[in-house]
Coordinates of C-alpha atoms in Angstrom, one line a residue:
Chain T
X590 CA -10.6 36.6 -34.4
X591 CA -9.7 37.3 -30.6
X592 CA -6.7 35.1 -29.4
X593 CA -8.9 35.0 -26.3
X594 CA -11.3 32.9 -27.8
X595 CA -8.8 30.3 -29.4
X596 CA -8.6 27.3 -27.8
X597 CA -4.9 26.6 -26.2
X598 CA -2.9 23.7 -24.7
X599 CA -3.3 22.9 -20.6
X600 CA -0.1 20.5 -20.4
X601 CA 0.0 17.8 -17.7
X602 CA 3.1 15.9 -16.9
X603 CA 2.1 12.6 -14.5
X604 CA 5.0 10.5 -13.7
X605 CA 3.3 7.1 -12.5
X606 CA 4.9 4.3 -11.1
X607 CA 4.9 2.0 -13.8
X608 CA 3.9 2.4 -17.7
X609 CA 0.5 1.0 -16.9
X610 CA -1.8 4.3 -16.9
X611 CA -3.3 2.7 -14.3
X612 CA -0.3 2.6 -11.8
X613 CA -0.1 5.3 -8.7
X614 CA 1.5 8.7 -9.9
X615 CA 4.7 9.5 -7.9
X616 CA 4.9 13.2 -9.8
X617 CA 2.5 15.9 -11.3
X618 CA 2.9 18.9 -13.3
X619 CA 0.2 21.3 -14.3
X620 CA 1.3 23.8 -17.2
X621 CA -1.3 26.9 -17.7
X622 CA -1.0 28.3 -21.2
X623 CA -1.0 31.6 -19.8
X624 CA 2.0 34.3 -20.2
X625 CA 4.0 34.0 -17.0
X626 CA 2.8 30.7 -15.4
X627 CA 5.5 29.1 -13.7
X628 CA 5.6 26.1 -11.7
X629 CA 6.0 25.5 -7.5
X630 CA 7.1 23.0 -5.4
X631 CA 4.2 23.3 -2.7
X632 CA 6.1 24.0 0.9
X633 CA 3.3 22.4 2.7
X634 CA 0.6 19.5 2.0
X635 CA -0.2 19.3 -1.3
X636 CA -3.3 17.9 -2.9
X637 CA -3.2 15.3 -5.3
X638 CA -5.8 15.9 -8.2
X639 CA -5.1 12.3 -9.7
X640 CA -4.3 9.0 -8.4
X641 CA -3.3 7.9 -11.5
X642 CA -2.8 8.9 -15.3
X643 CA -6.6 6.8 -15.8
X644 CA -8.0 9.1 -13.2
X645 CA -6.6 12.2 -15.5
X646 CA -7.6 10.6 -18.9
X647 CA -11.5 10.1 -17.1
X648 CA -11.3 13.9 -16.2
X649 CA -11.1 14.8 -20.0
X650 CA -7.0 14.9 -20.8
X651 CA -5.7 13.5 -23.3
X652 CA -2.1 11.4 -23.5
X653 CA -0.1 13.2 -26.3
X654 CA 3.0 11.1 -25.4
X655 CA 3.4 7.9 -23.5
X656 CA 6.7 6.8 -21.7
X657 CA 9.7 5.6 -24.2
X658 CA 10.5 2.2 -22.9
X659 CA 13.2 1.3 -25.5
X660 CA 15.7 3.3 -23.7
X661 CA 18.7 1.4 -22.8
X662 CA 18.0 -0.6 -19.4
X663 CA 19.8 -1.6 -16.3
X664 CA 18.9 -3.8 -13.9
X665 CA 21.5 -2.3 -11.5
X666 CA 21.0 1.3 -12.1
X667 CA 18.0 3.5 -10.7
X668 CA 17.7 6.8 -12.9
X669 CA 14.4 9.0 -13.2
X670 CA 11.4 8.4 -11.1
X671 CA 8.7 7.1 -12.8
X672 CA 7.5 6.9 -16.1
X673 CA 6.5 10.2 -17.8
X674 CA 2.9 10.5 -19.8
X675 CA 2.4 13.5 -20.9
X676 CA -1.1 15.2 -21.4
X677 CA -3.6 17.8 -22.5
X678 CA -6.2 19.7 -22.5
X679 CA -7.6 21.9 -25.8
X680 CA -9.3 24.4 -23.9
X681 CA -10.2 28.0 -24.2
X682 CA -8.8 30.3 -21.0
X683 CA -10.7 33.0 -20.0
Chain S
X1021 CA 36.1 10.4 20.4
X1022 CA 33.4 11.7 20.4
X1023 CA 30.2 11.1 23.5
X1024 CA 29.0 7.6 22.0
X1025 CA 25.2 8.8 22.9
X1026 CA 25.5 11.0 20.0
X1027 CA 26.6 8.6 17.5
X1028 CA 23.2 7.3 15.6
X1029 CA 21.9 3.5 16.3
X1030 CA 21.7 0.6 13.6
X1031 CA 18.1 1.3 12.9
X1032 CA 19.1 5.2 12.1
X1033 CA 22.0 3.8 9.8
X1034 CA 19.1 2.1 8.3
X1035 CA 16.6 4.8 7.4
X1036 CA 19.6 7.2 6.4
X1037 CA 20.5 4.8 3.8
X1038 CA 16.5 3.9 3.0
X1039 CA 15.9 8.1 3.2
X1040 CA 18.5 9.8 2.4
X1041 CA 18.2 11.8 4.9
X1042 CA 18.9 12.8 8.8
X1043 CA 17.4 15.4 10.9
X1044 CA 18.9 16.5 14.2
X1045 CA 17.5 19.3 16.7
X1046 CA 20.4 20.6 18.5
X1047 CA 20.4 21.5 21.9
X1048 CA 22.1 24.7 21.1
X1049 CA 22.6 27.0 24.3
X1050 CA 20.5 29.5 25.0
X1051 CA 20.0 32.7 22.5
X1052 CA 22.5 31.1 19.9
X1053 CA 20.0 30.4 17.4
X1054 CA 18.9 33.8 17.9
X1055 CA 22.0 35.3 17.7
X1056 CA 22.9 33.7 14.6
X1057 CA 19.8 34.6 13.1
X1058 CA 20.1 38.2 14.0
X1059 CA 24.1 38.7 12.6
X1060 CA 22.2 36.5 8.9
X1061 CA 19.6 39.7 8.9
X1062 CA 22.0 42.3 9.5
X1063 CA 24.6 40.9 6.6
X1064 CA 24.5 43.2 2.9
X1065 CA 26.2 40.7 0.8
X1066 CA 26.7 36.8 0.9
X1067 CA 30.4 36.5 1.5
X1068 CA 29.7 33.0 0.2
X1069 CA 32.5 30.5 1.8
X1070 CA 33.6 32.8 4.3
X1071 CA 30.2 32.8 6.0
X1072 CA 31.7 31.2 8.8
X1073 CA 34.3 34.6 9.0
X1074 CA 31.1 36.6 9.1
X1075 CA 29.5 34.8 11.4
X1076 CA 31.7 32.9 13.6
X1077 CA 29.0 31.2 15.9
X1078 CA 28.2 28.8 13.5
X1079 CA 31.1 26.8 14.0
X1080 CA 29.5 26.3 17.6
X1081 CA 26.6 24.6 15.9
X1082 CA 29.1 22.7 13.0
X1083 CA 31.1 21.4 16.4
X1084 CA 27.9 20.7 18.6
X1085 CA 28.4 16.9 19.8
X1086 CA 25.3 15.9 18.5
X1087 CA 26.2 17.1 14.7
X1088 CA 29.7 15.6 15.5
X1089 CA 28.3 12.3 16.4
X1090 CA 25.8 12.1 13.1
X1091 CA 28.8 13.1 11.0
X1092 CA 30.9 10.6 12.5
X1093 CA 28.5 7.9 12.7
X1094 CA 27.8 8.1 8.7
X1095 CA 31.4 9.7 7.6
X1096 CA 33.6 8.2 10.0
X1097 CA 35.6 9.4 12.8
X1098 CA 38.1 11.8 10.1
X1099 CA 35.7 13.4 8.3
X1100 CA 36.5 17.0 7.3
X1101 CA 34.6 20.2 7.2
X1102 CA 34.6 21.5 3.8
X1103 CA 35.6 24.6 3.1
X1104 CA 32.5 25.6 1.0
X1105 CA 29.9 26.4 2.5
X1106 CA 26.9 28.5 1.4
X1107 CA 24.3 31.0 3.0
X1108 CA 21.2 30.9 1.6
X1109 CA 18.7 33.4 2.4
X1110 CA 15.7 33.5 0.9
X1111 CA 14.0 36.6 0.6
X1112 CA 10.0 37.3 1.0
X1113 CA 8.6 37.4 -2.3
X1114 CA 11.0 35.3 -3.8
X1115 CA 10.1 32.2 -6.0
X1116 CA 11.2 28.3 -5.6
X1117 CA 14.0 26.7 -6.7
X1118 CA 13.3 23.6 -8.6
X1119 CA 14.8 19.7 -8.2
X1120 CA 18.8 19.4 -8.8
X1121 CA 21.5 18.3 -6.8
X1122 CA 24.5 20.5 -6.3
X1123 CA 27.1 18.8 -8.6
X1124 CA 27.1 15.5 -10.5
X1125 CA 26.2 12.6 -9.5
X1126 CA 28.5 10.6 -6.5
X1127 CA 26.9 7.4 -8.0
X1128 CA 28.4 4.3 -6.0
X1129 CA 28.6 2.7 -2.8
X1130 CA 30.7 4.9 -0.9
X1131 CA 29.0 7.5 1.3
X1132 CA 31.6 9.4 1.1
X1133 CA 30.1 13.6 1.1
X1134 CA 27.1 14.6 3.3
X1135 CA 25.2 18.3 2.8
X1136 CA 24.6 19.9 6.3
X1137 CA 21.5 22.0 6.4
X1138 CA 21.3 24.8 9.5
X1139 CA 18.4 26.4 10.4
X1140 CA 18.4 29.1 12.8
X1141 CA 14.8 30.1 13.1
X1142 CA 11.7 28.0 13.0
X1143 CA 10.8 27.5 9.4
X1144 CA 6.9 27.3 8.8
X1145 CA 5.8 26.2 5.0
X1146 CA 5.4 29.7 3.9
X1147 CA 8.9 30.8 4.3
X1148 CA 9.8 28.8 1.6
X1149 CA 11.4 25.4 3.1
X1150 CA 13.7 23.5 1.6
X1151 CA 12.3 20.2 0.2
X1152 CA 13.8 16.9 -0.3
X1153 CA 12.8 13.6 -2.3
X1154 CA 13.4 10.5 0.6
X1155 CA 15.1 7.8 -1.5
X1156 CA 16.1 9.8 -4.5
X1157 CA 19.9 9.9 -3.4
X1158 CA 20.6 6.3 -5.1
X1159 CA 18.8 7.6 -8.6
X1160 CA 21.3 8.5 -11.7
X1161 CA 19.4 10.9 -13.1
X1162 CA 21.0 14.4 -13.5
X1163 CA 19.2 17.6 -12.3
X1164 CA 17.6 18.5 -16.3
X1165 CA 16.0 14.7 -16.1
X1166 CA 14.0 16.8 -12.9
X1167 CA 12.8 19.4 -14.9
X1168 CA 9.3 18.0 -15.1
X1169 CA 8.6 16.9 -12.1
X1170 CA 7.0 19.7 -10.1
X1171 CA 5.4 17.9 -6.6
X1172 CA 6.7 14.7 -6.2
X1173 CA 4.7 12.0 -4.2
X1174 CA 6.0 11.4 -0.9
X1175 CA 8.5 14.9 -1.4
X1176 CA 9.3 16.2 2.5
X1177 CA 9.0 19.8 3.0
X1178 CA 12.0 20.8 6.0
X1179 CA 9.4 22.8 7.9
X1180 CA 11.6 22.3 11.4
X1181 CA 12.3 23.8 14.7
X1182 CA 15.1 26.5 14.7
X1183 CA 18.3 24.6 15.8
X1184 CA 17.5 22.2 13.5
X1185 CA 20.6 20.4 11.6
X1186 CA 19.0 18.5 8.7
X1187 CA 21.5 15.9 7.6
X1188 CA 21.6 14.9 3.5
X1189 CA 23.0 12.4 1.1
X1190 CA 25.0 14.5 -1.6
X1191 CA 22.7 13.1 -4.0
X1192 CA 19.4 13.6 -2.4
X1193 CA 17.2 15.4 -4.7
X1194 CA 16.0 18.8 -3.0
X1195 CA 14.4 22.1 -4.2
X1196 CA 12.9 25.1 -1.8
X1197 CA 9.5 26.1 -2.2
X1198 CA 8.3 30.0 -2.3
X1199 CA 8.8 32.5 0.4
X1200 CA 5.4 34.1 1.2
X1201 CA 6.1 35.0 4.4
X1202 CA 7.6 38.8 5.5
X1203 CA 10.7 37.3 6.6
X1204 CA 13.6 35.8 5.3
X1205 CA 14.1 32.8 5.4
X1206 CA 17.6 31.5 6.5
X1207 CA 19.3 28.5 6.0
X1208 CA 23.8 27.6 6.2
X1209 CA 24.6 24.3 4.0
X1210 CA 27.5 22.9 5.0
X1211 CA 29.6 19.8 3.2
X1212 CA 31.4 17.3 4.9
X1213 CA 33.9 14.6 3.5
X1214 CA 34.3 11.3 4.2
X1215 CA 38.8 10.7 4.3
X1216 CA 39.0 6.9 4.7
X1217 CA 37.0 3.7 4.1
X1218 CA 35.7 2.5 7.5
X1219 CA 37.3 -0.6 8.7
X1220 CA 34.7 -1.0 11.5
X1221 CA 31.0 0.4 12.1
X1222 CA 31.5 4.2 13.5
X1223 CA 28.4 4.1 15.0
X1224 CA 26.5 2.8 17.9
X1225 CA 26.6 -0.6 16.4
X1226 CA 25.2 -4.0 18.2
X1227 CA 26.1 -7.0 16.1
X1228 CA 22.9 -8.8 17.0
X1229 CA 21.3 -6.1 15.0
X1230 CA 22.2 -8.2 11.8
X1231 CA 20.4 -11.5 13.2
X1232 CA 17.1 -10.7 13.0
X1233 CA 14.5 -12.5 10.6
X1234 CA 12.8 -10.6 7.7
X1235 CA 9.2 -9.8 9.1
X1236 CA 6.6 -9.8 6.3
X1237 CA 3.8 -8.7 8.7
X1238 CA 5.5 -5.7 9.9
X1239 CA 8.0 -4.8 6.5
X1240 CA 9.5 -1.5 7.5
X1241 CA 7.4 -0.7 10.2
X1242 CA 9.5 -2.9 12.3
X1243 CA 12.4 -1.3 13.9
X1244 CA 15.3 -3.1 13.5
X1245 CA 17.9 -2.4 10.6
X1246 CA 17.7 -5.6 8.6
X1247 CA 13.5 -5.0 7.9
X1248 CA 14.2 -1.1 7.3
X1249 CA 16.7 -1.7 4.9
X1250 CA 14.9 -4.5 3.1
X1251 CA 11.5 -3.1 3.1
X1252 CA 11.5 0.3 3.0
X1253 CA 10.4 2.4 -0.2
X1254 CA 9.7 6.1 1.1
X1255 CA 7.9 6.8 -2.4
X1256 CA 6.0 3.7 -2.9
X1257 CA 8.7 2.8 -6.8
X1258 CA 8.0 0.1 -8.9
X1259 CA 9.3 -3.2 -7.9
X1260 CA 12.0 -3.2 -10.3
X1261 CA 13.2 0.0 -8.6
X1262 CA 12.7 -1.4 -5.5
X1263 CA 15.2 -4.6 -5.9
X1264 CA 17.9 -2.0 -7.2
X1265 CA 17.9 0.6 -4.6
X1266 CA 18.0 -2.5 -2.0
X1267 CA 20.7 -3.8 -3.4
X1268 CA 22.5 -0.4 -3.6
X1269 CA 21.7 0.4 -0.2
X1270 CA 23.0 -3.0 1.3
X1271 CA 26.3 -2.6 -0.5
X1272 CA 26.4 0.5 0.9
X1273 CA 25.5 -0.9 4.4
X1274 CA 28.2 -3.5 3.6
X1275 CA 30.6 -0.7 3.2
X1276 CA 29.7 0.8 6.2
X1277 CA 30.6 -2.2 8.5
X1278 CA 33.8 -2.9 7.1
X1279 CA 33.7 -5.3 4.5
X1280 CA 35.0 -3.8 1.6
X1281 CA 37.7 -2.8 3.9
X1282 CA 38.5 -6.6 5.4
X1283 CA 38.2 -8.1 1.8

């Protein structure tokens, strides 16, 4: 069978402002399963696909891992931004 | 001492500590920028910290009053000029660089290392900017926790006027985005140390500037220091964050004034 025609994994990485998928998302990373795709930090406006990880789920992507929140907490410290969902798409690329 | 009309105000205190982050435009003298930008183009190897032997007019922009004034107003009036320093010159064609910080993270109260940032030409967003996170500089998260995070909400790209001196927290988290133009794109970081605990504010500092009431109407829109520092939150964090990095940033402004010192 042509690899072509086999379905392959879109990864999404939204990093919303709370754990609530419906919260505003303060990062976004799209991953292309195709051979040399690499990321970019845009240098100039960039448009926001999602307002939140809802808004992604309604498009069709699926959450393959929601944010760990047993990690040991401070209330003093700040660490990452966000919380991390990450997603995907199934879907064959042309 | 240094003119006091370049040392910042209370309200730019503020926002550095809220942002991170300080961008000056120098009033450089005539052709300097130029000049500088022409001796960058003409080197054929980074000489890394001895940029400033290669191209010695770039102390006359480290040493410009109004760089000196910024420095001394966050630093204090002994701050030192590291001796690293770093020419970065990023080619056409070349590809970003993604979040970090340049060493581990300085997590505390103490502002106590600043990174200078030099532009020489006018940097438009497709020579590949630098591009900083406003707020970030409080977070302990080291540069592999960035890894996937691409475009950040709120993320500033330094597309600035040449003679622009873009002062950052040590911490601040900043990548560079692509060069796609036919030039290249140069930028001189500099880092600067803090030697003493201030005893006193080291900037333009009025007093009254501490009596004013929270205003819930205006939040940080209003432009005094005590509403900047209690409501601002450049990315729009949780709430949880938000209580931390306020109380981070007021022992920080705390610091600043004196107190740590007098106690």
């Amino acid at each position: 069978m042509d690899d072509q025609a086999q379905p392959r994994q879109r990864l999404l990485y939204l990093h919303a402002r709370t754990p609530s998928v419906f919260s505003d998302v303060l990062g976004y990373t799209l991953i292309e399963p195709v051979k040399g795709f690499t990321v970019e930090i845009s240098g100039g406006e960039f448009e926001w696909p999602y307002v939140s990880v809802h808004d992604a789920v309604v498009d069709g992507w699926q959450i393959v891992q929601f944010p760990h929140l047993q990690s040991p907490f401070s209330d003093t410290e700040l660490d990452i931004l966000g919380y991390e969902f990450i997603l995907q798409k199934m879907e064959v690329i042309p | 001492m240094n003119d006091a009309k370049y040392l910042l105000s209370d309200v730019d205190m503020a926002r550095f500590l809220v942002n991170g982050y300080h961008v000056v435009e120098l009033a450089l003298p005539d052709g300097l920028n130029e000049q500088i930008a022409e001796e960058l183009d003409a080197l054929t190897a980074n000489p890394g910290d001895a940029i400033t032997e290669s191209v010695p007019a770039l102390w006359r922009v480290v040493e410009h009053p109004q760089v000196r004034g910024a420095l001394i107003s966050i630093l204090g009036e002994d701050y030192t000029v590291n001796s690293h320093r770093h020419w970065h010159c990023k080619l056409p064609g070349s590809g970003d660089m993604q979040w970090h910080q340049d060493g581990t993270n300085n997590r505390g109260t103490t502002i106590d290392r600043l990174l200078g940032l030099y532009y020489p030409h006018t940097i438009t967003a497709d020579m590949g900017p630098t591009v900083i996170v406003p707020g970030t500089q409080f977070r302990n998260a080291p540069t592999d926790r960035m890894a996937t995070y691409t475009n950040i909400r709120g993320q500033v790209p330094l597309t600035v006027r040449a003679g622009t001196f873009a002062i950052t927290h040590y911490d601040l988290w900043h990548g560079t985005a692509s060069n796609r133009s036919g030039v290249k794109r140069h930028m001189i970081k500099f880092l600067f140390n803090r030697t003493r605990e201030n005893e006193a504010p080291s900037w333009n500092h009025d007093p009254e500037a501490l009596n004013r009431a929270r205003d819930w109407g205006a939040r940080d829109k209003a432009q005094d220091a005590v509403n900047v520092l209690a409501f601002g939150n450049p990315l729009g964090v949780s709430q949880s964050d938000h209580y931390k990095e306020r109380t981070i940033r007021q022992a920080c402004w705390q610091e600043l004034l004196g107190q740590r010192a007098a106690n």
